[in-house]
Short mmCIF file of N, CA and C in Angstrom, two decimals:
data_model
loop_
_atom_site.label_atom_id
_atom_site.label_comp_id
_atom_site.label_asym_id
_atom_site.label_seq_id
_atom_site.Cartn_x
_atom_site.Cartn_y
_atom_site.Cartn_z
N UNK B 74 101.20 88.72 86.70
CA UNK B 74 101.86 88.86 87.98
C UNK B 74 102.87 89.98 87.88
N UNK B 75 103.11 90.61 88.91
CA UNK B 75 103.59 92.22 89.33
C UNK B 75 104.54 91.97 90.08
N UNK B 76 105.58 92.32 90.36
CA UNK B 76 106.17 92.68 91.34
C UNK B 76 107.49 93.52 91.65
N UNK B 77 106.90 95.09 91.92
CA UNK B 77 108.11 95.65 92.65
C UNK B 77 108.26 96.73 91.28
N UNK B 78 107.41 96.89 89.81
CA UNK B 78 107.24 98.09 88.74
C UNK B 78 106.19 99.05 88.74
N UNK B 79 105.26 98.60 89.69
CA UNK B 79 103.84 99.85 89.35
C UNK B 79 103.80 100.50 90.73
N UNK B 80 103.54 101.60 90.40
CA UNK B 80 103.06 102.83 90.92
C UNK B 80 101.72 103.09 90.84
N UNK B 81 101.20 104.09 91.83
CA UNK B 81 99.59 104.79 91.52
C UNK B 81 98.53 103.62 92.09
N UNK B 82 97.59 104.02 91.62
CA UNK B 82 96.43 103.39 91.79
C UNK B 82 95.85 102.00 90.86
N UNK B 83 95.33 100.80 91.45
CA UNK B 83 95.00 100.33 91.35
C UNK B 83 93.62 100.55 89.80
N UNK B 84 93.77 100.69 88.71
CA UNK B 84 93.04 101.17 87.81
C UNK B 84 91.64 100.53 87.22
N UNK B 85 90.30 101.20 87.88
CA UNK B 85 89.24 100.35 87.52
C UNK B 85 89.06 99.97 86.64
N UNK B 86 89.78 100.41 85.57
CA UNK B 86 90.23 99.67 83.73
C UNK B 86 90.27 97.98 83.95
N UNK B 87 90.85 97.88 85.22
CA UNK B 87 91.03 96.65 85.14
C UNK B 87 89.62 95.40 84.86
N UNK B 88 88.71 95.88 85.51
CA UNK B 88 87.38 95.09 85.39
C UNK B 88 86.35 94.94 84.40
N UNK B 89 87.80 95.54 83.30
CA UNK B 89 86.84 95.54 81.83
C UNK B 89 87.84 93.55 81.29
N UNK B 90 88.54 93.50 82.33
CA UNK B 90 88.85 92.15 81.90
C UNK B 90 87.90 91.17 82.57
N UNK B 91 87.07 90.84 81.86
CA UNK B 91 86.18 89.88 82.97
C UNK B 91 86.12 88.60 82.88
N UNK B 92 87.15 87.90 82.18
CA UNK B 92 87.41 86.53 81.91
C UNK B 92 88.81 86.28 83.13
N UNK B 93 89.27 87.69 83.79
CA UNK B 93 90.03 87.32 84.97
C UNK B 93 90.21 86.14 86.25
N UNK B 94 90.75 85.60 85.86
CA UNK B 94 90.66 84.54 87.16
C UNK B 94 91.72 84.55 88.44
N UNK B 95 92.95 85.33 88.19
CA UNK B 95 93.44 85.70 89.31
C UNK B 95 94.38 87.01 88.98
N UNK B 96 94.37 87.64 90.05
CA UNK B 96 95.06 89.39 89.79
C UNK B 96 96.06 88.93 91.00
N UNK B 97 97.33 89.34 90.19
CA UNK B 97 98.57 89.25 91.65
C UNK B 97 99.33 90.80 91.27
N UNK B 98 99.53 91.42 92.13
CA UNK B 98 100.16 92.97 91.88
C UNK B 98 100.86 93.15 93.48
N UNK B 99 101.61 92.05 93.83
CA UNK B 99 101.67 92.01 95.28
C UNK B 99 103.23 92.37 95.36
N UNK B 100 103.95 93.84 96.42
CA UNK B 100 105.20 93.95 96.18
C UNK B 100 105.55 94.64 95.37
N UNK B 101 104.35 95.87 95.08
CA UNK B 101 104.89 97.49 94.35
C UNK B 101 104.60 98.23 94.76
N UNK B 102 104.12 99.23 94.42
CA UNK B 102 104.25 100.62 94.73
C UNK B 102 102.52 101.29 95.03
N UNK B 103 101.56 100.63 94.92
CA UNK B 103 100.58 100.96 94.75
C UNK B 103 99.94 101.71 96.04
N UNK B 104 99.07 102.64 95.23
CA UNK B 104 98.49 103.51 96.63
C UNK B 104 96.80 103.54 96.14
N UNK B 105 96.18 104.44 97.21
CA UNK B 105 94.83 104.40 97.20
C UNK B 105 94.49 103.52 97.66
N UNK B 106 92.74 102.53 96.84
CA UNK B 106 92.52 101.99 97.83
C UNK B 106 91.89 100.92 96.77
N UNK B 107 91.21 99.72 97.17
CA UNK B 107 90.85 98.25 96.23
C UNK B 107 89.62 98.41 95.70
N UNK B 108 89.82 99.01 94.46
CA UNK B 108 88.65 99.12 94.24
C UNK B 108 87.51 98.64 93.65
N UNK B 109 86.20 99.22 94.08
CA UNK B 109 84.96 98.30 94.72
C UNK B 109 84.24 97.21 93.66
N UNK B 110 84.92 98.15 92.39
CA UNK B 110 84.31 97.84 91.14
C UNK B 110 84.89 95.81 90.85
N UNK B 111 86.04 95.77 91.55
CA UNK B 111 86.53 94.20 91.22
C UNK B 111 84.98 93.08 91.61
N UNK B 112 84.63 93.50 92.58
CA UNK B 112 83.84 92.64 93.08
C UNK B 112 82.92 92.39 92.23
N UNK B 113 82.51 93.42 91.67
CA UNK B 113 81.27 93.62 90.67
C UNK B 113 81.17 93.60 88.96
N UNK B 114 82.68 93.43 89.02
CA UNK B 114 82.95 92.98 87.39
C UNK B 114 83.36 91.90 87.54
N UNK B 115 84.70 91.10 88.01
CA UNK B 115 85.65 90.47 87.63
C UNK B 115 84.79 88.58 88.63
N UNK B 116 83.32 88.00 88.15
CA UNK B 116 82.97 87.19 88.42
C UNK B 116 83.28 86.02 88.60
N UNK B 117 85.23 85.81 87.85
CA UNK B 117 85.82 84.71 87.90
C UNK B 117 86.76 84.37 88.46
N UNK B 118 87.29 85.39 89.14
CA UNK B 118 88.18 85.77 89.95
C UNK B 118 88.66 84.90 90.65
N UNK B 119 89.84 84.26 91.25
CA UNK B 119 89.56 83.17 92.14
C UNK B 119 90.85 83.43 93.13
N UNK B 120 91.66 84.42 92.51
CA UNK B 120 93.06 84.70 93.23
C UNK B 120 92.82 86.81 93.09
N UNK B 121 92.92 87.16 94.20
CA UNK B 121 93.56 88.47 95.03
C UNK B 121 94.49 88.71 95.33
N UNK B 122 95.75 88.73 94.57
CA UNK B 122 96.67 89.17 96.13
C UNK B 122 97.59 90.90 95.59
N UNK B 123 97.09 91.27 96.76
CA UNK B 123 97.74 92.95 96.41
C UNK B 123 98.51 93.00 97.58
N UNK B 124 99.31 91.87 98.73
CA UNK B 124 99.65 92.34 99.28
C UNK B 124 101.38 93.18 99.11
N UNK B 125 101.61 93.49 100.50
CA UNK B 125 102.91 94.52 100.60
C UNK B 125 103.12 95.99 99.21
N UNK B 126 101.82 96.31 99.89
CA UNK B 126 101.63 97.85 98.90
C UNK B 126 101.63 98.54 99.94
N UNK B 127 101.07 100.05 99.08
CA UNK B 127 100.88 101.01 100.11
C UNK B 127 99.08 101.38 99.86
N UNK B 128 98.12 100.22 99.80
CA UNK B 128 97.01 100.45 99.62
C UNK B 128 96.19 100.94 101.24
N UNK B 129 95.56 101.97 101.31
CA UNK B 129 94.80 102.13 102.02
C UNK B 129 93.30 102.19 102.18
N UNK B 130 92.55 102.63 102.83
CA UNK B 130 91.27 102.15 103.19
C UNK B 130 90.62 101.38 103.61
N UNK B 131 89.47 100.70 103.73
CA UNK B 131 88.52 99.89 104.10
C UNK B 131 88.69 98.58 102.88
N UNK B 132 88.66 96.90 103.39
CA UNK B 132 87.91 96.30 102.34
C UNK B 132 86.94 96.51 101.58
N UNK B 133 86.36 96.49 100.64
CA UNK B 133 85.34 96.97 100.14
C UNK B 133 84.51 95.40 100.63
N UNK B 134 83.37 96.02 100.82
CA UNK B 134 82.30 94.74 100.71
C UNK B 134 82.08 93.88 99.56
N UNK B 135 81.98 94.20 98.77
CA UNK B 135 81.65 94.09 97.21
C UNK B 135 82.63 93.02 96.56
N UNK B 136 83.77 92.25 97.57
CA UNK B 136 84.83 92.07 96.96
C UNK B 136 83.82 90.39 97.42
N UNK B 137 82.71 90.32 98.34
CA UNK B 137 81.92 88.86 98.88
C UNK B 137 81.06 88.45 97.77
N UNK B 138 80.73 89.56 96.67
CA UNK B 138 80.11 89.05 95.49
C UNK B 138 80.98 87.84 94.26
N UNK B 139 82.59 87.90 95.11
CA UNK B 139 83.38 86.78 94.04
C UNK B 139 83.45 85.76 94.43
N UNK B 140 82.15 84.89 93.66
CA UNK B 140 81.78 83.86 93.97
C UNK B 140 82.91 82.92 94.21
N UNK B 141 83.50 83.10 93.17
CA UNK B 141 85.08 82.10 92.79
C UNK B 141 86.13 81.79 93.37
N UNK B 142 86.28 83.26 94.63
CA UNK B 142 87.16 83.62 95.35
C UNK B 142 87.57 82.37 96.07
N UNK B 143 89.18 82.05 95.85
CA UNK B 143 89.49 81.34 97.27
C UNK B 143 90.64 82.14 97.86
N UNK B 144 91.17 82.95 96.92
CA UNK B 144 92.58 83.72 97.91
C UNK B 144 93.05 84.85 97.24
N UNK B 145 92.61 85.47 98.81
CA UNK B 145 92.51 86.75 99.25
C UNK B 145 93.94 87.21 100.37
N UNK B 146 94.70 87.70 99.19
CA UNK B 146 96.05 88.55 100.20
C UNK B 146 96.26 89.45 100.40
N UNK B 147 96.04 90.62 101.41
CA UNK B 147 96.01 91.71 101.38
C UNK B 147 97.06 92.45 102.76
N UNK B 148 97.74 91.55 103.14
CA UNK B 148 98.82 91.83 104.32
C UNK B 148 99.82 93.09 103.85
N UNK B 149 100.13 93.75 104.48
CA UNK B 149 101.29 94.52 104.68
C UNK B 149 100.73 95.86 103.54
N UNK B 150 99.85 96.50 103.98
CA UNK B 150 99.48 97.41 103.32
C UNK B 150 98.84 98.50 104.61
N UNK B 151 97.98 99.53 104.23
CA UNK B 151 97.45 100.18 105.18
C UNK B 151 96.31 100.19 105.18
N UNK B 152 95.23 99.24 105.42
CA UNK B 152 94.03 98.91 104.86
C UNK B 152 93.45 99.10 106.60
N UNK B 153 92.69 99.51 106.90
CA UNK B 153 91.94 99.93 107.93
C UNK B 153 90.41 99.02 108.25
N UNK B 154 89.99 98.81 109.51
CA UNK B 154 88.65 98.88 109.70
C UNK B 154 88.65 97.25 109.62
N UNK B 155 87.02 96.66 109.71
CA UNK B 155 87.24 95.10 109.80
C UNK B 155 86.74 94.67 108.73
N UNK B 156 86.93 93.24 108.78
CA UNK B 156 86.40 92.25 107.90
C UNK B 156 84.83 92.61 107.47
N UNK B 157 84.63 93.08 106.13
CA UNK B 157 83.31 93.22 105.83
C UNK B 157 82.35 91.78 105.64
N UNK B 158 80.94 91.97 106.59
CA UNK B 158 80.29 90.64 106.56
C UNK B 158 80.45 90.02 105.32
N UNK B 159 80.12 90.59 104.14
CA UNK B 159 79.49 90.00 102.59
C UNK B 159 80.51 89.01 102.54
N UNK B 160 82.09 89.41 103.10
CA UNK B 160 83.38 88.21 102.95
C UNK B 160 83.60 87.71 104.24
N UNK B 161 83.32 87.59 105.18
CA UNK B 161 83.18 86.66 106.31
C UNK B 161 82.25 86.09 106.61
N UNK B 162 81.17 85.89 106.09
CA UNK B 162 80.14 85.11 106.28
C UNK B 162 79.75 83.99 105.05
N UNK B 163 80.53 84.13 104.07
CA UNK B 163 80.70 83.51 103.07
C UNK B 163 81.01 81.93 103.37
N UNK B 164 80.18 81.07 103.00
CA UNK B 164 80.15 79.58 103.48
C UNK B 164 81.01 78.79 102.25
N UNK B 165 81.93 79.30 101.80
CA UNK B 165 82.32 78.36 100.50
C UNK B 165 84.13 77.69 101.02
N UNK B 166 84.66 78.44 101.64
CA UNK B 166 85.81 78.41 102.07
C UNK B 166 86.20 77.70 103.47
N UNK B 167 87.17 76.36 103.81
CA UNK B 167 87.30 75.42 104.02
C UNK B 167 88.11 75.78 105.59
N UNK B 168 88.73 77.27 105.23
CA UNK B 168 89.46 77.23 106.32
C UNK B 168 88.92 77.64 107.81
N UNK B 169 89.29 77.23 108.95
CA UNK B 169 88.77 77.54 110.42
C UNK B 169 88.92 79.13 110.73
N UNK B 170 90.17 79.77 110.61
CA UNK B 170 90.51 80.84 111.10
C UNK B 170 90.47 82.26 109.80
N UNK B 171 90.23 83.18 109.71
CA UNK B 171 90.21 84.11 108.47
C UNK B 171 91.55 84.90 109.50
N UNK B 172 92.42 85.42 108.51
CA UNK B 172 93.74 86.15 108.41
C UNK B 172 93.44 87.34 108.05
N UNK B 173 93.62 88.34 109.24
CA UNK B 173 93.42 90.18 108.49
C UNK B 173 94.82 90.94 109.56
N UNK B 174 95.19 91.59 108.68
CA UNK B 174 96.52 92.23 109.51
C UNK B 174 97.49 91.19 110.29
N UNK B 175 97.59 90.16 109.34
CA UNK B 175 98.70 89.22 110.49
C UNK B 175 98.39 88.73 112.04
N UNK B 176 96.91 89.04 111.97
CA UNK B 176 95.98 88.76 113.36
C UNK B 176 94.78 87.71 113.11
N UNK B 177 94.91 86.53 113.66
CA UNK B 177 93.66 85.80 113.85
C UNK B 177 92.52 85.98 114.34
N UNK B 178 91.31 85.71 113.41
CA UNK B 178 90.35 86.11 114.04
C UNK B 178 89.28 84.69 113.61
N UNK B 179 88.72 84.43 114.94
CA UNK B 179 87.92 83.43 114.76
C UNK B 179 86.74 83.48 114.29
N UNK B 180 86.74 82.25 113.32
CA UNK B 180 85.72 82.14 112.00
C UNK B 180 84.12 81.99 113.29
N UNK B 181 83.08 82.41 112.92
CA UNK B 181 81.94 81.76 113.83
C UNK B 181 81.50 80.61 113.01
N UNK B 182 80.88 80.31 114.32
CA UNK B 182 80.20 78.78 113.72
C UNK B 182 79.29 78.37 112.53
N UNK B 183 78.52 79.91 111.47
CA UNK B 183 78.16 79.25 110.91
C UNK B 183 78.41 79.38 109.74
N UNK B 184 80.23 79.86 109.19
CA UNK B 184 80.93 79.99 108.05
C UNK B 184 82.19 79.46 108.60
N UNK B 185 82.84 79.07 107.24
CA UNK B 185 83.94 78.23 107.17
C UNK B 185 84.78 79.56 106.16
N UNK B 186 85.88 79.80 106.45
CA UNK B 186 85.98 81.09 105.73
C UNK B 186 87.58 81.47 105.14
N UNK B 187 87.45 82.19 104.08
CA UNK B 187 88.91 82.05 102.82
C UNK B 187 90.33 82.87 104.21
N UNK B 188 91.48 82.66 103.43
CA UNK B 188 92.48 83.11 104.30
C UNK B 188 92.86 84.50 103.87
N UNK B 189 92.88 85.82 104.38
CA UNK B 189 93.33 87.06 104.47
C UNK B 189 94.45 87.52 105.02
N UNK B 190 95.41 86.75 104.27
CA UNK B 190 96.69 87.35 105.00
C UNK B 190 97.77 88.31 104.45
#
């Protein structure tokens, strides 16, 4: 857990840890953007939270391949564009409403879906 010492980018070094089960870096300095490679290494993953950075871009899709995933924080950053299907259509997650930009958006009827706030 991080908060409020790193700078730069988010470093795909990171997904050479693949016994990871939760990444918190939420409340520094970070820029660029989440990258795609987490989804596709880090299989145990079960905690996200990068929020209150200065990350920008798109969710990556790739982030719906973590099976494990239950929480996903990505608020107060500059992250653009919508909820990628691969993580909103995901049937594993309990909650009614999914959280993106501090804005509710309603889950459809045939996923139950993690919180993005």
């Amino acid at each position: 857990q991080s908060t409020g010492r790193i700078s730069g980018k988010i470093p795909v070094d990171i997904t050479r840890a693949t016994l990871l089960e939760g990444l918190t870096l939420r409340g520094n300095n970070l820029i660029g953007s989440i990258p795609w490679q987490i989804g596709c290494s880090l299989s145990n993953l079960a905690i996200l939270s990068v929020e209150n950075n200065l990350l920008e871009g798109t969710i990556p899709p790739q982030l719906g391949l973590l099976s494990k995933l239950e929480l996903l924080l990505l608020s107060s950053n500059r992250i653009s564009g919508t909820i990628p299907a691969e993580i909103s259509s995901v049937n594993r997650f309990n909650s009614q409403y999914l959280w993106c930009y501090e804005t509710p958006v309603r889950a459809n009827s045939k996923s139950s879906l993690l919180y993005v706030i």
